Amino acid sequence: MSPGSEHAARGGIDLGGTKIQTIVVDADNKILGQSRRPTPTEGGPEDVAKEIEAALREATAQAGLETRELAGVGVGSPGDADEATGVVSDARNLPGWIGPFPLGEQLSGQFGVPVRVGNDVQVAVQGEFELGAAKEFDTILGVWWGTGVGGGLILDGKPWLGRGAAAEIGHVVVKMGGARCTCGRKGCMEAYAGRMAMEIRARKEVQNGAKTDLFRIMEERGRDRLTSGVWERALRHGDDLATRLMDRAVKALGAGVASCVNVIDPEAVIIGGGLGVRMGERYVRRIAARMHPHLFMDDRPPEIRLAGLGDLGGAIGAALLVDARVPTPAT
Ligand SMILES: [Zn+2]
């Protein structure tokens, strides 16, 4: 490897509630190394930072590099991630992570290179914008359908962060006084379409006598949550409750996403996230169909596309946080 290309390599970290995905990419965003570790379920931010370090060192070793040889490292983090300071707070799906923790500074000390921290969904949407399903557009809305329903906005080629909390589309109201959301409010899109909310609803219906294979499939797979894979399997077998709750989710996504489209008028909507990617193209079509009655300009709907970067999209997007422009070697 030439000295120039070595220094152009960057690290990307997708920090999630269940896994830490790390990659090392070259200047052309080609993947040189990758590693995945489970996110600690106990302890606190320091323990998570240690796991991140181990996972990135594995990916870097695979690439034949050391972390201090990277141009920098980007992290897509859940919770309230401050891009300017690298401080992350209120990451409720990570253990003991309610107060602020200087993740960027901590990791920078561990790796010996600059570390930039961004919102997990926003960096994934940025990845799709630069390298994935949204390459030819300037203004897009990303809808990340998973445990919750997150969003990312790019307006005229630039990420729109608002005052730090833009594109929280999961909390668009789709029904006044409706279902209780995991955020504590009522009638949010996420209260119908988020995987967590769907699971809470499924458990409640089972308590009230509903029959379903969802929890049997969950146990067979050794899971303690209704993962995307569990939902997919139950739906494939025509499970009544799963079908009903998924129809309800798609309907809510249709209303909520269409309402956002009416405000922003984006060229494209990109559907990603764990559930989005797992349910795939057929569900993208279903969501598009459910959006249509709510679109004000229904004669020219935006393109609705499935995210194209797959499982590594979050980590690839995170690596884009690092400025890839490095001094070109003289020869
Ligand atoms: Zn909510």
CSV table of C-alpha atoms and ligand atoms in Angstrom, one decimal:
chain,number,residue,atom,x,y,z
A,1,MET,CA,0.0,0.0,0.0
A,2,SER,CA,1.4,3.4,-0.9
A,3,PRO,CA,1.9,6.0,1.8
A,4,GLY,CA,-0.7,8.3,0.3
A,5,SER,CA,-3.5,5.7,0.3
A,6,GLU,CA,-2.7,4.6,3.9
A,7,HIS,CA,-3.4,8.1,5.2
A,8,ALA,CA,-6.7,8.3,3.3
A,9,ALA,CA,-8.1,5.3,5.1
A,10,ARG,CA,-11.0,6.2,7.5
A,11,GLY,CA,-12.9,4.4,10.2
A,12,GLY,CA,-16.6,4.2,10.4
A,13,ILE,CA,-18.6,3.0,13.4
A,14,ASP,CA,-22.4,2.3,13.6
A,15,LEU,CA,-23.2,2.2,17.3
A,16,GLY,CA,-26.6,0.5,17.8
A,17,GLY,CA,-28.5,-0.9,20.7
A,18,THR,CA,-27.7,-4.5,19.8
A,19,LYS,CA,-24.5,-4.3,17.8
A,20,ILE,CA,-21.4,-2.2,17.1
A,21,GLN,CA,-20.5,-2.4,13.4
A,22,THR,CA,-17.1,-1.0,12.4
A,23,ILE,CA,-15.4,-0.6,9.0
A,24,VAL,CA,-12.3,0.8,7.5
A,25,VAL,CA,-12.6,2.3,4.1
A,26,ASP,CA,-10.1,3.7,1.6
A,27,ALA,CA,-10.3,7.1,-0.2
A,28,ASP,CA,-12.9,5.6,-2.6
A,29,ASN,CA,-15.0,4.2,0.2
A,30,LYS,CA,-14.0,0.7,-0.6
A,31,ILE,CA,-14.2,-1.5,2.5
A,32,LEU,CA,-10.8,-2.7,3.6
A,33,GLY,CA,-11.8,-4.3,6.9
A,34,GLN,CA,-14.9,-4.8,9.1
A,35,SER,CA,-15.9,-6.1,12.5
A,36,ARG,CA,-19.0,-6.5,14.5
A,37,ARG,CA,-19.5,-6.9,18.2
A,38,PRO,CA,-22.5,-7.1,20.4
A,39,THR,CA,-23.3,-3.9,22.3
A,40,PRO,CA,-22.7,-4.3,26.0
A,41,THR,CA,-26.0,-4.6,27.9
A,42,GLU,CA,-24.6,-3.7,31.3
A,43,GLY,CA,-22.2,-1.0,32.6
A,44,GLY,CA,-22.0,2.4,31.2
A,45,PRO,CA,-20.6,4.6,28.4
A,46,GLU,CA,-17.0,3.7,29.3
A,47,ASP,CA,-17.8,0.0,28.7
A,48,VAL,CA,-19.4,0.8,25.4
A,49,ALA,CA,-16.4,2.8,24.4
A,50,LYS,CA,-14.1,-0.1,25.2
A,51,GLU,CA,-16.1,-2.5,23.0
A,52,ILE,CA,-16.1,0.1,20.2
A,53,GLU,CA,-12.3,0.3,20.5
A,54,ALA,CA,-11.9,-3.5,20.3
A,55,ALA,CA,-14.2,-3.7,17.2
A,56,LEU,CA,-12.4,-0.9,15.4
A,57,ARG,CA,-9.0,-2.4,16.1
A,58,GLU,CA,-10.2,-5.7,14.6
A,59,ALA,CA,-11.4,-3.9,11.4
A,60,THR,CA,-8.2,-1.9,11.2
A,61,ALA,CA,-6.0,-5.0,11.7
A,62,GLN,CA,-8.0,-6.7,8.9
A,63,ALA,CA,-7.1,-3.7,6.7
A,64,GLY,CA,-3.4,-4.1,7.6
A,65,LEU,CA,-3.3,-0.8,9.5
A,66,GLU,CA,-3.2,0.6,13.0
A,67,THR,CA,-5.9,3.0,14.2
A,68,ARG,CA,-3.3,5.9,14.5
A,69,GLU,CA,-2.7,5.5,10.7
A,70,LEU,CA,-6.3,6.4,9.9
A,71,ALA,CA,-7.2,9.9,8.7
A,72,GLY,CA,-9.9,9.9,11.3
A,73,VAL,CA,-12.9,8.0,12.6
A,74,GLY,CA,-16.7,8.8,12.3
A,75,VAL,CA,-19.3,7.5,14.6
A,76,GLY,CA,-23.1,7.3,14.1
A,77,SER,CA,-24.6,7.3,17.5
A,78,PRO,CA,-28.1,6.9,18.9
A,79,GLY,CA,-29.4,9.5,21.4
A,80,ASP,CA,-28.7,13.1,21.4
A,81,ALA,CA,-25.3,13.3,19.5
A,82,ASP,CA,-23.8,16.8,19.3
A,83,GLU,CA,-21.7,17.0,16.1
A,84,ALA,CA,-19.8,20.1,17.2
A,85,THR,CA,-18.6,18.6,20.5
A,86,GLY,CA,-18.8,14.9,20.1
A,87,VAL,CA,-20.8,14.6,23.3
A,88,VAL,CA,-23.6,12.0,23.4
A,89,SER,CA,-26.5,12.1,25.9
A,90,ASP,CA,-29.8,10.4,26.4
A,91,ALA,CA,-28.8,7.3,24.5
A,92,ARG,CA,-31.6,5.2,26.1
A,93,ASN,CA,-30.9,2.0,24.1
A,94,LEU,CA,-27.4,1.9,25.5
A,95,PRO,CA,-26.6,0.8,29.0
A,96,GLY,CA,-26.4,3.5,31.7
A,97,TRP,CA,-26.2,6.3,29.1
A,98,ILE,CA,-28.6,9.0,30.2
A,99,GLY,CA,-26.3,11.9,31.1
A,100,PRO,CA,-23.8,13.5,28.7
A,101,PHE,CA,-20.6,11.5,27.8
A,102,PRO,CA,-17.8,12.9,25.7
A,103,LEU,CA,-17.7,10.0,23.2
A,104,GLY,CA,-15.7,11.8,20.5
A,105,GLU,CA,-13.0,12.9,23.0
A,106,GLN,CA,-12.8,9.5,24.6
A,107,LEU,CA,-12.4,7.6,21.4
A,108,SER,CA,-10.0,10.1,20.0
A,109,GLY,CA,-7.8,9.4,23.0
A,110,GLN,CA,-8.1,5.7,22.5
A,111,PHE,CA,-7.3,5.8,18.7
A,112,GLY,CA,-4.9,8.7,18.5
A,113,VAL,CA,-6.8,10.3,15.6
A,114,PRO,CA,-9.6,12.8,15.3
A,115,VAL,CA,-13.1,11.3,15.9
A,116,ARG,CA,-16.3,12.9,14.7
A,117,VAL,CA,-19.7,11.9,16.1
A,118,GLY,CA,-23.1,12.3,14.3
A,119,ASN,CA,-26.7,11.1,14.7
A,120,ASP,CA,-26.9,7.5,13.6
A,121,VAL,CA,-29.9,8.0,11.2
A,122,GLN,CA,-28.6,11.2,9.8
A,123,VAL,CA,-25.2,9.7,8.9
A,124,ALA,CA,-26.9,6.6,7.3
A,125,VAL,CA,-29.1,8.9,5.2
A,126,GLN,CA,-26.0,10.9,4.2
A,127,GLY,CA,-24.4,7.6,3.1
A,128,GLU,CA,-27.4,6.9,0.9
A,129,PHE,CA,-27.2,10.4,-0.4
A,130,GLU,CA,-23.5,10.2,-1.4
A,131,LEU,CA,-23.1,6.6,-2.3
A,132,GLY,CA,-26.4,4.7,-2.2
A,133,ALA,CA,-30.0,4.9,-3.4
A,134,ALA,CA,-30.3,8.7,-3.4
A,135,LYS,CA,-27.1,9.6,-5.4
A,136,GLU,CA,-28.9,11.6,-8.1
A,137,PHE,CA,-31.0,13.7,-5.9
A,138,ASP,CA,-30.5,17.0,-4.0
A,139,THR,CA,-33.3,17.0,-1.6
A,140,ILE,CA,-34.3,13.8,0.2
A,141,LEU,CA,-36.2,12.5,3.3
A,142,GLY,CA,-34.8,9.4,4.9
A,143,VAL,CA,-37.2,7.2,6.8
A,144,TRP,CA,-35.4,4.8,9.1
A,145,TRP,CA,-37.9,2.1,10.1
A,146,GLY,CA,-36.6,0.0,13.0
A,147,THR,CA,-37.0,-0.1,16.8
A,148,GLY,CA,-38.3,3.4,16.4
A,149,VAL,CA,-38.9,5.5,13.3
A,150,GLY,CA,-36.1,7.9,12.8
A,151,GLY,CA,-35.5,10.4,10.0
A,152,GLY,CA,-32.8,12.3,8.2
A,153,LEU,CA,-33.2,15.3,5.9
A,154,ILE,CA,-30.9,16.6,3.2
A,155,LEU,CA,-32.1,19.9,1.7
A,156,ASP,CA,-30.4,21.2,-1.5
A,157,GLY,CA,-27.4,18.9,-0.9
A,158,LYS,CA,-26.9,19.8,2.8
A,159,PRO,CA,-27.9,17.9,5.9
A,160,TRP,CA,-30.6,19.8,7.8
A,161,LEU,CA,-30.1,19.3,11.5
A,162,GLY,CA,-32.3,22.1,12.7
A,163,ARG,CA,-31.3,23.0,16.3
A,164,GLY,CA,-30.1,19.4,16.6
A,165,ALA,CA,-33.4,17.5,16.6
A,166,ALA,CA,-34.7,17.9,13.0
A,167,ALA,CA,-36.4,15.0,11.2
A,168,GLU,CA,-37.8,13.3,14.2
A,169,ILE,CA,-40.5,12.0,11.9
A,170,GLY,CA,-41.4,9.1,14.2
A,171,HIS,CA,-43.2,11.7,16.4
A,172,VAL,CA,-45.3,13.2,13.6
A,173,VAL,CA,-48.9,12.7,14.9
A,174,VAL,CA,-51.0,10.4,12.7
A,175,LYS,CA,-53.9,10.1,15.1
A,176,MET,CA,-55.0,12.8,17.6
A,177,GLY,CA,-55.3,11.2,21.1
A,178,GLY,CA,-54.2,7.9,19.6
A,179,ALA,CA,-51.9,5.1,20.8
A,180,ARG,CA,-49.4,5.9,23.5
A,181,CYS,CA,-45.9,6.4,22.0
A,182,THR,CA,-42.6,5.2,23.6
A,183,CYS,CA,-41.9,8.9,24.0
A,184,GLY,CA,-44.8,9.3,26.3
A,185,ARG,CA,-47.0,11.3,23.9
A,186,LYS,CA,-50.0,10.1,22.0
A,187,GLY,CA,-50.8,9.3,18.4
A,188,CYS,CA,-47.2,9.4,17.1
A,189,MET,CA,-46.4,7.5,13.9
A,190,GLU,CA,-43.8,5.5,15.9
A,191,ALA,CA,-46.6,4.4,18.3
A,192,TYR,CA,-48.0,2.4,15.4
A,193,ALA,CA,-44.9,1.6,13.3
A,194,GLY,CA,-41.9,1.3,15.6
A,195,ARG,CA,-40.8,-2.2,16.3
A,196,MET,CA,-40.7,-1.6,20.0
A,197,ALA,CA,-44.3,-0.2,20.0
A,198,MET,CA,-45.5,-3.0,17.8
A,199,GLU,CA,-44.1,-5.5,20.3
A,200,ILE,CA,-45.7,-3.8,23.3
A,201,ARG,CA,-49.0,-3.9,21.4
A,202,ALA,CA,-48.6,-7.6,20.5
A,203,ARG,CA,-47.8,-8.6,24.1
A,204,LYS,CA,-50.9,-6.7,25.3
A,205,GLU,CA,-53.1,-8.4,22.7
A,206,VAL,CA,-51.8,-11.8,23.7
A,207,GLN,CA,-52.6,-11.0,27.3
A,208,ASN,CA,-56.2,-10.2,26.1
A,209,GLY,CA,-56.5,-13.6,24.4
A,210,ALA,CA,-55.2,-13.0,20.9
A,211,LYS,CA,-53.5,-16.0,19.2
A,212,THR,CA,-50.1,-15.5,17.5
A,213,ASP,CA,-46.9,-17.4,16.6
A,214,LEU,CA,-44.8,-14.3,17.0
A,215,PHE,CA,-43.5,-15.2,20.5
A,216,ARG,CA,-43.1,-18.9,19.7
A,217,ILE,CA,-40.9,-17.9,16.7
A,218,MET,CA,-39.0,-15.5,18.9
A,219,GLU,CA,-38.2,-18.3,21.4
A,220,GLU,CA,-37.3,-20.8,18.7
A,221,ARG,CA,-34.7,-18.3,17.4
A,222,GLY,CA,-33.4,-17.7,20.9
A,223,ARG,CA,-34.4,-14.1,20.9
A,224,ASP,CA,-36.0,-12.0,23.7
A,225,ARG,CA,-37.3,-9.4,21.4
A,226,LEU,CA,-39.5,-9.5,18.3
A,227,THR,CA,-36.7,-8.8,15.8
A,228,SER,CA,-37.3,-7.9,12.2
A,229,GLY,CA,-36.6,-11.5,11.3
A,230,VAL,CA,-39.3,-12.7,13.7
A,231,TRP,CA,-41.9,-10.4,12.2
A,232,GLU,CA,-40.9,-11.4,8.6
A,233,ARG,CA,-41.3,-15.1,9.4
A,234,ALA,CA,-44.7,-14.7,11.1
A,235,LEU,CA,-45.9,-12.7,8.2
A,236,ARG,CA,-44.7,-15.2,5.7
A,237,HIS,CA,-46.8,-17.9,7.6
A,238,GLY,CA,-49.9,-15.6,7.5
A,239,ASP,CA,-50.0,-15.0,11.2
A,240,ASP,CA,-53.2,-13.0,11.9
A,241,LEU,CA,-51.9,-10.7,14.7
A,242,ALA,CA,-48.6,-10.1,12.9
A,243,THR,CA,-50.5,-9.3,9.7
A,244,ARG,CA,-52.9,-6.9,11.4
A,245,LEU,CA,-50.2,-5.0,13.3
A,246,MET,CA,-48.0,-4.8,10.2
A,247,ASP,CA,-50.9,-3.4,8.2
A,248,ARG,CA,-51.5,-0.9,10.9
A,249,ALA,CA,-47.8,0.1,10.8
A,250,VAL,CA,-47.8,0.5,7.0
A,251,LYS,CA,-50.9,2.7,7.2
A,252,ALA,CA,-49.4,4.9,9.9
A,253,LEU,CA,-46.2,5.2,7.8
A,254,GLY,CA,-48.2,6.2,4.8
A,255,ALA,CA,-50.0,9.0,6.6
A,256,GLY,CA,-46.9,10.2,8.5
A,257,VAL,CA,-44.4,10.1,5.7
A,258,ALA,CA,-46.9,11.7,3.2
A,259,SER,CA,-47.5,14.6,5.7
A,260,CYS,CA,-43.7,15.2,5.8
A,261,VAL,CA,-43.6,15.1,2.0
A,262,ASN,CA,-46.3,17.7,1.9
A,263,VAL,CA,-44.1,20.0,4.0
A,264,ILE,CA,-40.7,19.4,2.3
A,265,ASP,CA,-41.6,18.4,-1.2
A,266,PRO,CA,-38.5,16.2,-1.5
A,267,GLU,CA,-37.4,14.6,-4.8
A,268,ALA,CA,-37.1,11.2,-3.1
A,269,VAL,CA,-38.0,9.3,0.1
A,270,ILE,CA,-35.5,6.6,1.1
A,271,ILE,CA,-36.8,3.8,3.3
A,272,GLY,CA,-34.1,2.2,5.5
A,273,GLY,CA,-33.6,0.9,9.0
A,274,GLY,CA,-33.6,-2.7,10.3
A,275,LEU,CA,-37.3,-3.3,9.6
A,276,GLY,CA,-37.3,-1.3,6.4
A,277,VAL,CA,-34.3,-3.2,4.9
A,278,ARG,CA,-35.6,-6.6,6.1
A,279,MET,CA,-39.2,-6.1,4.7
A,280,GLY,CA,-37.7,-4.9,1.4
A,281,GLU,CA,-39.0,-3.6,-1.9
A,282,ARG,CA,-42.5,-5.0,-1.5
A,283,TYR,CA,-43.1,-3.0,1.6
A,284,VAL,CA,-41.6,0.1,0.1
A,285,ARG,CA,-44.3,-0.3,-2.6
A,286,ARG,CA,-47.0,-0.8,0.1
A,287,ILE,CA,-45.9,2.3,2.0
A,288,ALA,CA,-45.9,4.3,-1.3
A,289,ALA,CA,-49.5,3.1,-2.0
A,290,ARG,CA,-50.6,4.1,1.6
A,291,MET,CA,-48.9,7.5,1.2
A,292,HIS,CA,-50.7,8.4,-2.0
A,293,PRO,CA,-54.2,9.3,-0.6
A,294,HIS,CA,-52.5,11.8,1.7
A,295,LEU,CA,-50.3,13.5,-0.8
A,296,PHE,CA,-51.4,17.0,-1.7
A,297,MET,CA,-49.6,16.9,-5.0
A,298,ASP,CA,-50.7,13.4,-5.8
A,299,ASP,CA,-50.0,13.7,-9.5
A,300,ARG,CA,-46.2,14.0,-8.9
A,301,PRO,CA,-45.3,11.9,-5.9
A,302,PRO,CA,-41.6,11.7,-4.9
A,303,GLU,CA,-39.5,8.7,-5.8
A,304,ILE,CA,-39.9,6.1,-3.0
A,305,ARG,CA,-36.8,3.9,-2.7
A,306,LEU,CA,-35.3,1.2,-0.5
A,307,ALA,CA,-31.9,2.1,1.0
A,308,GLY,CA,-29.2,0.6,-1.1
A,309,LEU,CA,-26.1,0.3,1.2
A,310,GLY,CA,-27.6,-2.6,3.3
A,311,ASP,CA,-26.3,-3.6,6.7
A,312,LEU,CA,-23.1,-1.6,6.5
A,313,GLY,CA,-24.8,1.6,5.4
A,314,GLY,CA,-24.7,3.2,8.9
A,315,ALA,CA,-21.0,2.6,9.3
A,316,ILE,CA,-20.2,3.7,5.7
A,317,GLY,CA,-22.2,6.9,6.4
A,318,ALA,CA,-20.3,7.4,9.6
A,319,ALA,CA,-17.0,7.2,7.8
A,320,LEU,CA,-18.2,10.0,5.6
A,321,LEU,CA,-18.1,12.3,8.6
A,322,VAL,CA,-14.3,12.3,8.3
A,323,ASP,CA,-12.9,14.7,5.8
A,324,ALA,CA,-11.4,12.5,3.1
A,325,ARG,CA,-9.4,15.3,1.5
A,326,VAL,CA,-5.8,14.5,2.4
A,327,PRO,CA,-2.7,16.0,1.0
A,328,THR,CA,-1.8,14.3,-2.3
A,329,PRO,CA,1.7,12.8,-2.3
A,330,ALA,CA,4.1,14.7,-4.6
A,331,THR,CA,4.7,11.7,-6.8
B,1,ZN,ZN,-43.7,9.9,20.1
